């Protein structure tokens, strides 16, 4: 095979391996967002709904700050079996591709590189160990100042949790999202 083709294939495979490494590393990262949501419900009617919603999602009230009116809910986030298997599979395919290219570039010791496949399960283990954590959702309910104005909920938490929260309680996003 042509040396130029092998070299360029090796460099591209290395770049893909680096990208895969950072993708696996990012799988455990917190993705905290802040939103301002609106509802037509009054503050008195909304607070019990919020508490019931978070209790259904296995969150508990961790703190209530009376000065700033911020309620903090905490819950344990469990890792996804699907994502652990997916990351392990991607790592196995990536390791196999790298081993194949290295075996072509260095044919004398090419069979040793197939040992890289043994590293693939570490990706699933890394995700599983790093994604089990306690997560917080902080919110503040701001009562409407006018009779026709909606009640606002300022909330911060994991972006997936906020999306489920917004759709489950059928809340609309405020125009001035922070």
Tab-separated table of C-alpha atoms in Angstrom:
chain	number	residue	atom	x	y	z
A	1	UNK	CA	0.000	0.000	0.000
A	2	UNK	CA	1.150	3.538	-0.676
A	3	UNK	CA	2.962	5.261	2.234
A	4	UNK	CA	1.043	8.495	1.705
A	5	UNK	CA	-2.295	6.707	1.955
A	6	UNK	CA	-1.218	4.879	5.130
A	7	UNK	CA	0.078	8.073	6.727
A	8	UNK	CA	-3.048	10.075	5.956
A	9	UNK	CA	-5.292	7.203	7.116
A	10	UNK	CA	-3.269	6.933	10.323
A	11	UNK	CA	-3.551	10.692	11.007
A	12	UNK	CA	-7.299	10.724	10.335
A	13	UNK	CA	-7.828	7.682	12.552
A	14	UNK	CA	-5.836	9.334	15.328
A	15	UNK	CA	-7.968	12.474	15.037
A	16	UNK	CA	-11.115	10.366	15.247
A	17	UNK	CA	-9.723	8.572	18.304
A	18	UNK	CA	-9.074	11.922	20.001
A	19	UNK	CA	-12.643	13.012	19.192
A	20	UNK	CA	-14.017	9.759	20.595
A	21	UNK	CA	-11.970	10.243	23.773
A	22	UNK	CA	-13.427	13.717	24.335
A	23	UNK	CA	-16.936	12.479	23.500
A	24	UNK	CA	-16.651	9.772	26.165
A	25	UNK	CA	-15.225	12.263	28.643
A	26	UNK	CA	-18.085	14.708	27.997
A	27	UNK	CA	-20.708	12.028	28.664
A	28	UNK	CA	-20.479	12.655	32.419
A	29	UNK	CA	-20.485	16.442	32.263
A	30	UNK	CA	-23.168	18.517	33.985
A	31	UNK	CA	-25.326	20.458	31.569
A	32	UNK	CA	-26.860	23.073	33.838
A	33	UNK	CA	-29.192	25.635	32.299
A	34	UNK	CA	-31.375	28.439	33.581
A	35	UNK	CA	-34.875	29.156	32.332
A	36	UNK	CA	-37.730	31.502	33.092
A	37	UNK	CA	-41.103	29.820	32.584
A	38	UNK	CA	-44.612	31.236	32.787
A	39	UNK	CA	-47.938	29.889	33.925
A	40	UNK	CA	-51.419	31.265	34.440
A	41	UNK	CA	-51.709	29.572	37.849
A	42	UNK	CA	-51.404	31.570	41.050
A	43	UNK	CA	-48.407	31.111	43.327
A	44	UNK	CA	-50.568	29.403	45.971
A	45	UNK	CA	-51.853	26.828	43.464
A	46	UNK	CA	-48.485	26.354	41.777
A	47	UNK	CA	-46.263	25.538	44.768
A	48	UNK	CA	-48.070	22.276	45.728
A	49	UNK	CA	-47.980	21.186	42.052
A	50	UNK	CA	-44.242	21.823	41.892
A	51	UNK	CA	-43.588	19.927	45.098
A	52	UNK	CA	-45.714	16.972	43.939
A	53	UNK	CA	-43.964	16.923	40.553
A	54	UNK	CA	-40.494	16.807	42.075
A	55	UNK	CA	-41.517	14.162	44.615
A	56	UNK	CA	-42.762	11.987	41.737
A	57	UNK	CA	-39.345	12.410	40.097
A	58	UNK	CA	-37.624	11.256	43.357
A	59	UNK	CA	-36.426	14.730	44.334
A	60	UNK	CA	-36.582	15.983	47.909
A	61	UNK	CA	-36.526	19.510	49.248
A	62	UNK	CA	-32.930	20.114	50.322
A	63	UNK	CA	-33.121	23.782	51.276
A	64	UNK	CA	-35.475	26.722	51.372
A	65	UNK	CA	-33.910	30.170	51.418
A	66	UNK	CA	-36.509	32.526	52.884
A	67	UNK	CA	-34.534	35.672	51.992
A	68	UNK	CA	-34.325	34.962	48.249
A	69	UNK	CA	-37.358	32.610	48.051
A	70	UNK	CA	-35.244	29.925	46.345
A	71	UNK	CA	-36.267	26.298	46.857
A	72	UNK	CA	-33.569	23.675	46.215
A	73	UNK	CA	-34.568	20.136	45.301
A	74	UNK	CA	-32.055	17.263	45.272
A	75	UNK	CA	-32.282	13.899	43.588
A	76	UNK	CA	-29.987	11.051	42.613
A	77	UNK	CA	-29.288	10.759	38.897
A	78	UNK	CA	-28.867	7.198	37.704
A	79	UNK	CA	-26.755	6.324	34.670
A	80	UNK	CA	-28.339	5.097	31.461
A	81	UNK	CA	-27.661	1.458	30.563
A	82	UNK	CA	-28.203	2.303	26.890
A	83	UNK	CA	-25.593	5.075	26.956
A	84	UNK	CA	-23.078	2.871	28.791
A	85	UNK	CA	-23.499	0.134	26.160
A	86	UNK	CA	-23.350	2.691	23.325
A	87	UNK	CA	-20.129	4.242	24.648
A	88	UNK	CA	-18.575	0.798	25.107
A	89	UNK	CA	-19.550	-0.138	21.543
A	90	UNK	CA	-18.176	3.102	20.124
A	91	UNK	CA	-14.942	2.624	22.041
A	92	UNK	CA	-14.683	-0.947	20.732
A	93	UNK	CA	-15.210	0.171	17.132
A	94	UNK	CA	-12.755	3.036	17.572
A	95	UNK	CA	-10.152	0.732	19.141
A	96	UNK	CA	-10.642	-1.797	16.363
A	97	UNK	CA	-10.144	0.887	13.681
A	98	UNK	CA	-7.037	2.206	15.400
A	99	UNK	CA	-5.642	-1.321	15.813
A	100	UNK	CA	-6.297	-2.069	12.140
A	101	UNK	CA	-4.518	1.071	10.961
A	102	UNK	CA	-1.609	0.525	13.361
A	103	UNK	CA	-1.320	-3.088	12.149
A	104	UNK	CA	-1.040	-1.801	8.573
A	105	UNK	CA	1.484	0.916	9.467
A	106	UNK	CA	3.630	-1.373	11.646
A	107	UNK	CA	3.099	-4.887	10.232
A	108	UNK	CA	5.943	-6.467	12.270
A	109	UNK	CA	4.116	-5.994	15.573
A	110	UNK	CA	0.629	-5.529	14.123
A	111	UNK	CA	-1.075	-8.286	16.106
A	112	UNK	CA	-0.193	-6.635	19.428
A	113	UNK	CA	-2.417	-3.664	18.657
A	114	UNK	CA	-5.548	-5.805	18.803
A	115	UNK	CA	-5.061	-5.651	22.569
A	116	UNK	CA	-6.478	-2.118	22.362
A	117	UNK	CA	-9.918	-3.738	22.208
A	118	UNK	CA	-9.488	-4.643	25.883
A	119	UNK	CA	-9.660	-0.923	26.721
A	120	UNK	CA	-13.193	-0.504	25.291
A	121	UNK	CA	-15.111	-1.595	28.441
A	122	UNK	CA	-13.365	1.208	30.335
A	123	UNK	CA	-15.515	3.719	28.430
A	124	UNK	CA	-18.733	2.221	29.820
A	125	UNK	CA	-17.227	1.963	33.293
A	126	UNK	CA	-16.046	5.603	33.149
A	127	UNK	CA	-19.529	6.770	32.183
A	128	UNK	CA	-21.223	4.573	34.796
A	129	UNK	CA	-18.961	5.761	37.613
A	130	UNK	CA	-19.061	9.423	36.624
A	131	UNK	CA	-22.739	9.892	35.896
A	132	UNK	CA	-24.123	8.667	39.213
A	133	UNK	CA	-24.428	11.871	41.190
A	134	UNK	CA	-26.742	14.015	43.248
A	135	UNK	CA	-28.349	16.690	41.128
A	136	UNK	CA	-29.923	19.926	42.235
A	137	UNK	CA	-32.799	21.879	40.785
A	138	UNK	CA	-33.212	25.399	42.144
A	139	UNK	CA	-36.338	27.406	41.555
A	140	UNK	CA	-38.026	30.606	42.583
A	141	UNK	CA	-41.667	31.430	41.960
A	142	UNK	CA	-42.360	35.094	41.293
A	143	UNK	CA	-45.984	36.017	41.784
A	144	UNK	CA	-47.646	38.160	39.155
A	145	UNK	CA	-47.714	41.865	39.984
A	146	UNK	CA	-50.785	42.505	37.828
A	147	UNK	CA	-53.978	40.493	37.651
A	148	UNK	CA	-53.459	39.588	33.983
A	149	UNK	CA	-49.702	38.939	34.213
A	150	UNK	CA	-48.511	35.315	34.390
A	151	UNK	CA	-46.681	33.810	37.343
A	152	UNK	CA	-42.998	33.271	36.568
A	153	UNK	CA	-40.784	30.382	37.606
A	154	UNK	CA	-37.030	30.973	37.536
A	155	UNK	CA	-35.423	27.540	37.470
A	156	UNK	CA	-31.933	26.127	37.032
A	157	UNK	CA	-30.986	22.494	36.664
A	158	UNK	CA	-29.912	19.845	34.194
A	159	UNK	CA	-31.175	20.691	30.705
A	160	UNK	CA	-32.905	17.327	30.230
A	161	UNK	CA	-34.688	17.676	33.567
A	162	UNK	CA	-35.820	21.199	32.649
A	163	UNK	CA	-37.217	20.009	29.324
A	164	UNK	CA	-39.229	17.258	31.046
A	165	UNK	CA	-40.350	19.743	33.714
A	166	UNK	CA	-41.557	22.257	31.123
A	167	UNK	CA	-43.504	19.711	29.087
A	168	UNK	CA	-44.972	17.842	32.077
A	169	UNK	CA	-46.353	20.993	33.688
A	170	UNK	CA	-47.186	22.563	30.308
A	171	UNK	CA	-45.297	25.784	30.986
A	172	UNK	CA	-44.308	28.312	28.360
A	173	UNK	CA	-40.872	29.901	28.144
A	174	UNK	CA	-40.590	33.567	29.054
A	175	UNK	CA	-39.273	35.875	26.342
A	176	UNK	CA	-36.315	37.076	28.438
A	177	UNK	CA	-34.528	33.770	29.055
A	178	UNK	CA	-31.412	34.315	31.112
